[in-house]
Amino acid sequence: MSAPLTPTPAHPRESEDPGFFRPTRRGALAGALGLGLTIELLPHGAWADTATGGKKLVVIICRGGLDGLSLSPPIGDANYAPLRGAIAIAPFGAKDGALPLDDTFGLHPAMTATHALALKGEARIAPAIATPDRERSHFEAQDVLESGDAVVYATPSGWLNRAVEAMGPAGRVRALSVGATVPLILRGRIQAASWSPGGAADRDRRLPAILQDLYADDPLLGPALAAGLTTRAMAKIAASDAAMAPPPDMSQASASAMASPPMASPPMGGATMGAAPPTAQPLLKPGLAQARTLGATLAGFMIQPGGAQVAAVSLDNFDTHANQGAGQGQLAGRLAYVDAFLDGLAKELGPAWRETVVVMATEFGRTARVNGTAGTDHGTASTALVLGGALKKGGIIGDWPTLTQNRLFENRDTAPTLDMRALFKGMLRDHMGVDRAALDRVVFPGSGSVAPVAGVV
Amino acid sequence: MSLDRDLGGAIAATRFGLGARPGEIASARSDPRGFLLDQISLRGADLAVPDGQSSTQRLAELGAYQRDRKLALATGDAKSDPVKMAAKLIRDDAGTDFLARVQLGVKTDAGFRERWALFWANHFTVSAGKLNTATLVGPFEQEAIRPYVFGRFEDMLFASSSHPAMLLYLDQAQSVGPNSDLALLAQRAGKHPGLNENLAREILELHTVGVDAGYSQADVTEFARAMTGWSLGRTDHPEDPQGFLFRPHAHEPGARTIMGKRYGEDGQAQARAVMADLAASPHTARHLSTKIARHFVSDDPPPALVDRLTKTYLASGGRLDEVAATLIRSPEAWDPRASKFKTPYEFMISSWRATDTAPTDVAQVAKTLNEMGQKPFSAPSPKGWPEEAPAWCAPDAVVKRMTWSEGFAQGLSDRDPMQLADNALGARLSPLAAKTIARAETRPEAVTILLMSPEFQRR
């Protein structure tokens, strides 16, 4: 508990002009930035961790339609290899083969750190999960995934934002999105912080205060600037606390890493993994280092006093229509990036990992059959990954419909056996303590018939 | 509706245009609508690089690079400096193209014409994720978008869908009919080339009728079959044409039924006929009109405006010059409230315009746009850059705008901030912002406040 700050005028001249100076948020902000302290900015001056009992939740959205059959290949399903042809992940033990989870499922060979967690019971898969949307449009499916509604464009706010609202009075639980823009999942009444690496902004303490006044009646810019400055100040603490000492290449890690595709690329577009062969491989390794740093920095944000308990992360570029590769190649590069990010996050969280759940999901899966261009088209069910030291040990989450031809959805896709909302609801209820009624009505409107998944946390 | 002239001039330059250059509001003031109507040109939009390289030349360069690299791979030199340098030179072309487009936006007297072109380039997004699309985005805009923005939509749709950049970006180039001669031949060699439905789906969902038009997965697949054969010459085969190539042997034979209409086998013309019907569809008219209204006027577009644009589109056979004129003549478009939040690109362009300065190096632009979430030529998906304010007004992004403005303003210490504010915003400058600018301690601080003012951040 810290003593509340006494607001101090940002600039002597202004104190002589009572009409101009308002000793409100502005003074507190300027003061806090000056002292390098941010905890005083907490709305209730409290350690907000008490609101969630120290529990933390990270939601990762993989955009573009992540191929679940490559992330967690059902090696033991007799139809898997024939359907997939050249892009099938090789069997357990083979070169570039899947990393075994049980007799049927493995993880993609690029997911080494995640596999190590799975062996400890700290990572599990839901291999046939889907949102209620069946249209196979990226944009509609992402809208449904993030809004939490059963139908498209029904709700302008995100379920994670409403869940944070349900966790306690405004400001008790703080949320953060990583990236230059706020994804739908965290848009809504609660002002979430957003952060992406970049230069410092608080070297001049006068200007932010002036702008705060200018934005006093601006519903968009006012809250955004206040939240941005607060987060920026916290970033300095997080960065200096992170064991990996990221600052030198953070500016590069950032913008390309999260705001845009997971394969970090130079400002002028060269480096997406994949179909364009030339530049892909050499950039793989620096991309992984950046991914790890980014995961670690996010962890730093979450473990510092007053840090975020809830975070949303977007990863792009999973739309592998062509040349998706198998144990190596385009998708393998992206999964290696995901794995490095998760590894950096888990390690840096340290003891807090025991209190953390990470859910990684995508808007839809991809066709069960390889298409004509060594890739896969838009499908239905995919795999969600759940990780964290808070998990209970267990097998797959939900049922496996198999890839038998007559079980494929519309003779084309992995059939969904689990509603995405059931998984999210389970994590929110059992880990974050959100009550069932709020989940059924507010967080996921009209989802009373979708029971939360039990027994994972 | 009568329009206050001072406000009309300011709205013409800032909302319809790319932000006012010094003197622009004054020139628009006497007849704001005429000022904009005069910018409609049947020749299309201006070219950023009038004598620039064509996609044919870029593809030839790419082909030469690929052959050299293959050779280098064979000798184990794939990572040698010359190969890396060659790739960098190809990427640099994209930077040059982008800088030229920024400079055009900064300097043009026809801000509305340029905004209209940028709208359509975003509608038909090609993103620079891969080396081969990176080098083609600039030529794509010049060849498939800018000449058509005041012509028939159908012509732009066809130009875009047959341009090498789009064919590569949405994987159409490799799509092969499962029963085509090529597929049957390949099967004997143990290969199984086939359909890729990416472009067909996005034409329906994003470029024409829109996702609510009632088409099914079967329509998407049928359209993808009709489009098989739409491809381009192989860059590593110097004897192939370096550009669009219809490959009859890859075309899926037979009639197709798409959204209830049957299209007989007609080779390349089969998909072309589908496109003509898509362009003429009322769904397309409404989809495009909604997007235009959302881009120019409000994230929540006024229904009356959407109706009026839709009517014009249908009555004129999809003529975009007519649609643009209707937009300019619509009272809803002149709402005094500035409700559109500028994208990072719009914010930066308008900052240069307001101060009569211009970037001279792409590095001055690319890094900042990247940090603000709008990496040059690299929209995150075929849907293009988002329109809605919440996408761009994230806390971190606002801080980055502030930081950039401060640095930008440092170089303007010899300018009169009040004069700049008046030139840039005219009657849209609020008393509060004017007072705050006047009270600044230094000129750079005053300019920063101007650029960060709520009215300059919007349009």
Coordinates of N, CA, C and O in Angstrom, one line a residue, chain A residues 358-423:
Chain A
V358 N -2.2 -19.6 -19.5 CA -2.1 -19.1 -20.9 C -3.0 -19.9 -21.8 O -3.0 -21.1 -21.8
V359 N -3.9 -19.2 -22.5 CA -4.7 -19.9 -23.5 C -4.4 -19.3 -24.9 O -4.4 -18.1 -25.1
M360 N -4.1 -20.2 -25.8 CA -3.8 -19.8 -27.2 C -4.8 -20.4 -28.1 O -5.0 -21.6 -28.2
A361 N -5.5 -19.5 -28.9 CA -6.6 -20.0 -29.8 C -6.5 -19.3 -31.1 O -5.8 -18.3 -31.3
T362 N -7.2 -19.8 -32.1 CA -7.2 -19.2 -33.4 C -8.7 -19.2 -33.9 O -9.6 -19.8 -33.3
E363 N -8.9 -18.4 -35.0 CA -10.3 -18.2 -35.4 C -11.0 -19.4 -36.0 O -12.1 -19.6 -35.9
F364 N -10.2 -20.2 -36.7 CA -10.6 -21.5 -37.2 C -9.4 -22.3 -37.6 O -8.3 -21.8 -37.7
G365 N -9.7 -23.6 -37.8 CA -8.6 -24.5 -38.3 C -8.6 -24.5 -39.8 O -9.2 -23.7 -40.5
R366 N -7.9 -25.5 -40.4 CA -7.7 -25.6 -41.8 C -8.2 -26.9 -42.3 O -8.5 -27.8 -41.6
T367 N -8.3 -27.0 -43.6 CA -8.9 -28.2 -44.2 C -8.0 -29.4 -43.8 O -6.8 -29.3 -43.7
A368 N -8.7 -30.5 -43.6 CA -8.0 -31.8 -43.2 C -7.1 -32.2 -44.4 O -6.0 -32.8 -44.1
R369 N -7.5 -32.0 -45.6 CA -6.7 -32.5 -46.7 C -5.8 -31.3 -47.2 O -6.1 -30.2 -47.1
V370 N -4.6 -31.7 -47.6 CA -3.7 -30.8 -48.2 C -4.3 -30.3 -49.5 O -5.0 -31.0 -50.2
N371 N -4.2 -29.0 -49.8 CA -4.8 -28.5 -51.1 C -3.8 -28.6 -52.2 O -2.8 -29.3 -52.1
G372 N -4.2 -28.0 -53.4 CA -3.4 -28.2 -54.6 C -2.1 -27.4 -54.6 O -1.3 -27.6 -55.5
T373 N -1.9 -26.6 -53.6 CA -0.7 -25.8 -53.6 C 0.2 -26.1 -52.3 O 0.8 -25.1 -51.8
A374 N 0.1 -27.3 -51.9 CA 0.9 -27.7 -50.7 C 0.6 -26.9 -49.5 O 1.5 -26.6 -48.6
G375 N -0.6 -26.4 -49.4 CA -1.1 -25.7 -48.2 C -2.4 -26.2 -47.8 O -2.8 -27.3 -48.2
T376 N -3.2 -25.4 -47.0 CA -4.5 -25.8 -46.6 C -5.4 -24.6 -46.6 O -4.9 -23.5 -46.4
D377 N -6.7 -24.8 -46.9 CA -7.6 -23.7 -47.0 C -8.4 -23.5 -45.7 O -8.2 -24.3 -44.8
H378 N -9.3 -22.6 -45.7 CA -10.0 -22.3 -44.4 C -10.8 -23.4 -44.0 O -11.6 -24.0 -44.8
G379 N -10.7 -23.8 -42.7 CA -11.5 -25.0 -42.2 C -12.3 -24.6 -41.0 O -12.8 -23.5 -40.9
T380 N -12.5 -25.5 -40.1 CA -13.4 -25.3 -39.0 C -12.7 -25.5 -37.6 O -12.1 -24.6 -37.1
A381 N -12.7 -26.7 -37.1 CA -12.1 -26.9 -35.8 C -10.5 -26.8 -35.9 O -10.0 -27.2 -36.9
S382 N -9.9 -26.4 -34.8 CA -8.5 -26.4 -34.7 C -8.1 -26.8 -33.3 O -8.9 -27.3 -32.5
T383 N -6.8 -26.5 -33.0 CA -6.3 -26.8 -31.6 C -6.2 -25.6 -30.8 O -5.7 -24.6 -31.3
A384 N -6.6 -25.6 -29.6 CA -6.3 -24.5 -28.6 C -5.2 -25.1 -27.7 O -5.3 -26.3 -27.3
L385 N -4.3 -24.3 -27.2 CA -3.3 -24.7 -26.3 C -3.5 -24.1 -25.0 O -3.8 -22.9 -25.0
V386 N -3.4 -24.8 -23.9 CA -3.6 -24.2 -22.6 C -2.3 -24.5 -21.8 O -1.8 -25.7 -21.8
L387 N -1.7 -23.5 -21.2 CA -0.4 -23.7 -20.5 C -0.5 -23.0 -19.1 O -1.4 -22.2 -18.9
G388 N 0.4 -23.4 -18.3 CA 0.5 -22.7 -17.0 C 0.8 -23.6 -15.9 O 0.5 -24.8 -15.9
G389 N 1.5 -23.1 -14.8 CA 1.8 -23.9 -13.7 C 0.6 -24.2 -12.9 O 0.6 -25.0 -12.0
A390 N -0.5 -23.5 -13.2 CA -1.8 -23.7 -12.4 C -2.6 -24.9 -13.0 O -3.6 -25.3 -12.4
L391 N -2.1 -25.5 -14.1 CA -3.0 -26.6 -14.7 C -3.0 -27.9 -13.8 O -2.0 -28.2 -13.2
K392 N -4.1 -28.6 -13.9 CA -4.1 -30.0 -13.4 C -3.6 -30.9 -14.6 O -3.8 -30.6 -15.7
K393 N -3.0 -32.0 -14.2 CA -2.5 -32.9 -15.2 C -3.7 -33.6 -15.8 O -4.8 -33.7 -15.2
G394 N -3.6 -34.0 -17.1 CA -4.7 -34.6 -17.8 C -4.4 -34.8 -19.2 O -3.4 -34.3 -19.7
G395 N -5.3 -35.4 -19.9 CA -5.1 -35.7 -21.3 C -5.7 -34.5 -22.2 O -5.7 -33.4 -21.7
I396 N -6.1 -34.9 -23.3 CA -6.7 -33.8 -24.2 C -8.0 -33.2 -23.6 O -8.7 -33.9 -22.9
I397 N -8.2 -32.0 -24.0 CA -9.5 -31.3 -23.5 C -10.5 -31.5 -24.6 O -10.3 -31.1 -25.8
G398 N -11.6 -32.1 -24.3 CA -12.7 -32.3 -25.3 C -12.4 -33.7 -26.0 O -11.4 -34.4 -25.7
D399 N -13.3 -34.0 -26.9 CA -13.2 -35.3 -27.5 C -12.5 -35.2 -28.9 O -12.5 -34.1 -29.5
W400 N -11.9 -36.3 -29.3 CA -11.3 -36.3 -30.7 C -12.3 -37.0 -31.6 O -12.6 -38.1 -31.5
P401 N -12.7 -36.2 -32.6 CA -13.7 -36.8 -33.5 C -13.2 -37.8 -34.5 O -13.9 -38.5 -35.2
T402 N -11.9 -37.8 -34.6 CA -11.1 -38.6 -35.6 C -11.2 -38.0 -37.0 O -12.0 -37.1 -37.2
L403 N -10.3 -38.4 -37.9 CA -10.3 -37.9 -39.2 C -10.9 -38.8 -40.2 O -10.7 -38.7 -41.4
T404 N -11.7 -39.8 -39.7 CA -12.4 -40.7 -40.6 C -13.3 -39.9 -41.5 O -13.9 -38.9 -41.1
Q405 N -13.3 -40.3 -42.8 CA -14.0 -39.4 -43.8 C -15.4 -39.0 -43.4 O -15.8 -37.8 -43.5
N406 N -16.2 -40.0 -42.9 CA -17.6 -39.6 -42.5 C -17.7 -38.8 -41.2 O -18.8 -38.3 -40.9
R407 N -16.6 -38.5 -40.6 CA -16.6 -37.7 -39.4 C -16.1 -36.3 -39.7 O -16.2 -35.4 -38.9
L408 N -15.6 -36.1 -40.9 CA -15.1 -34.7 -41.2 C -16.3 -33.8 -41.4 O -17.3 -34.1 -41.9
F409 N -16.1 -32.6 -40.9 CA -17.2 -31.6 -41.0 C -17.3 -31.2 -42.5 O -16.3 -30.7 -43.1
E410 N -18.5 -31.3 -43.0 CA -18.7 -31.0 -44.5 C -17.7 -31.7 -45.4 O -17.3 -31.2 -46.4
N411 N -17.3 -32.9 -45.0 CA -16.3 -33.7 -45.7 C -15.1 -32.9 -46.0 O -14.5 -33.0 -47.1
R412 N -14.6 -32.1 -45.1 CA -13.5 -31.2 -45.4 C -12.7 -30.9 -44.2 O -11.4 -30.8 -44.3
D413 N -13.3 -30.6 -43.0 CA -12.5 -30.1 -41.9 C -12.6 -31.0 -40.7 O -13.5 -31.7 -40.5
T414 N -11.7 -30.8 -39.8 CA -11.8 -31.4 -38.4 C -13.1 -30.9 -37.8 O -13.4 -29.7 -37.8
A415 N -13.9 -31.9 -37.3 CA -15.2 -31.5 -36.8 C -15.1 -31.0 -35.4 O -14.3 -31.5 -34.6
P416 N -15.8 -29.9 -35.1 CA -15.7 -29.3 -33.7 C -16.4 -30.2 -32.7 O -17.6 -30.6 -33.0
T417 N -15.8 -30.5 -31.6 CA -16.4 -31.2 -30.5 C -16.5 -30.4 -29.3 O -17.1 -30.8 -28.3
L418 N -15.9 -29.2 -29.3 CA -15.8 -28.4 -28.1 C -16.0 -26.9 -28.5 O -15.4 -26.5 -29.5
D419 N -16.9 -26.2 -27.8 CA -17.2 -24.8 -28.1 C -16.1 -24.0 -27.4 O -15.8 -24.1 -26.2
M420 N -15.5 -23.1 -28.2 CA -14.4 -22.3 -27.7 C -14.8 -21.6 -26.4 O -14.0 -21.4 -25.5
R421 N -16.0 -21.1 -26.4 CA -16.5 -20.4 -25.2 C -16.4 -21.3 -23.9 O -16.2 -20.8 -22.8
A422 N -16.6 -22.6 -24.1 CA -16.6 -23.5 -23.0 C -15.2 -23.5 -22.3 O -15.1 -23.5 -21.1
L423 N -14.2 -23.5 -23.2 CA -12.8 -23.4 -22.6 C -12.5 -22.1 -21.9 O -12.0 -22.0 -20.8

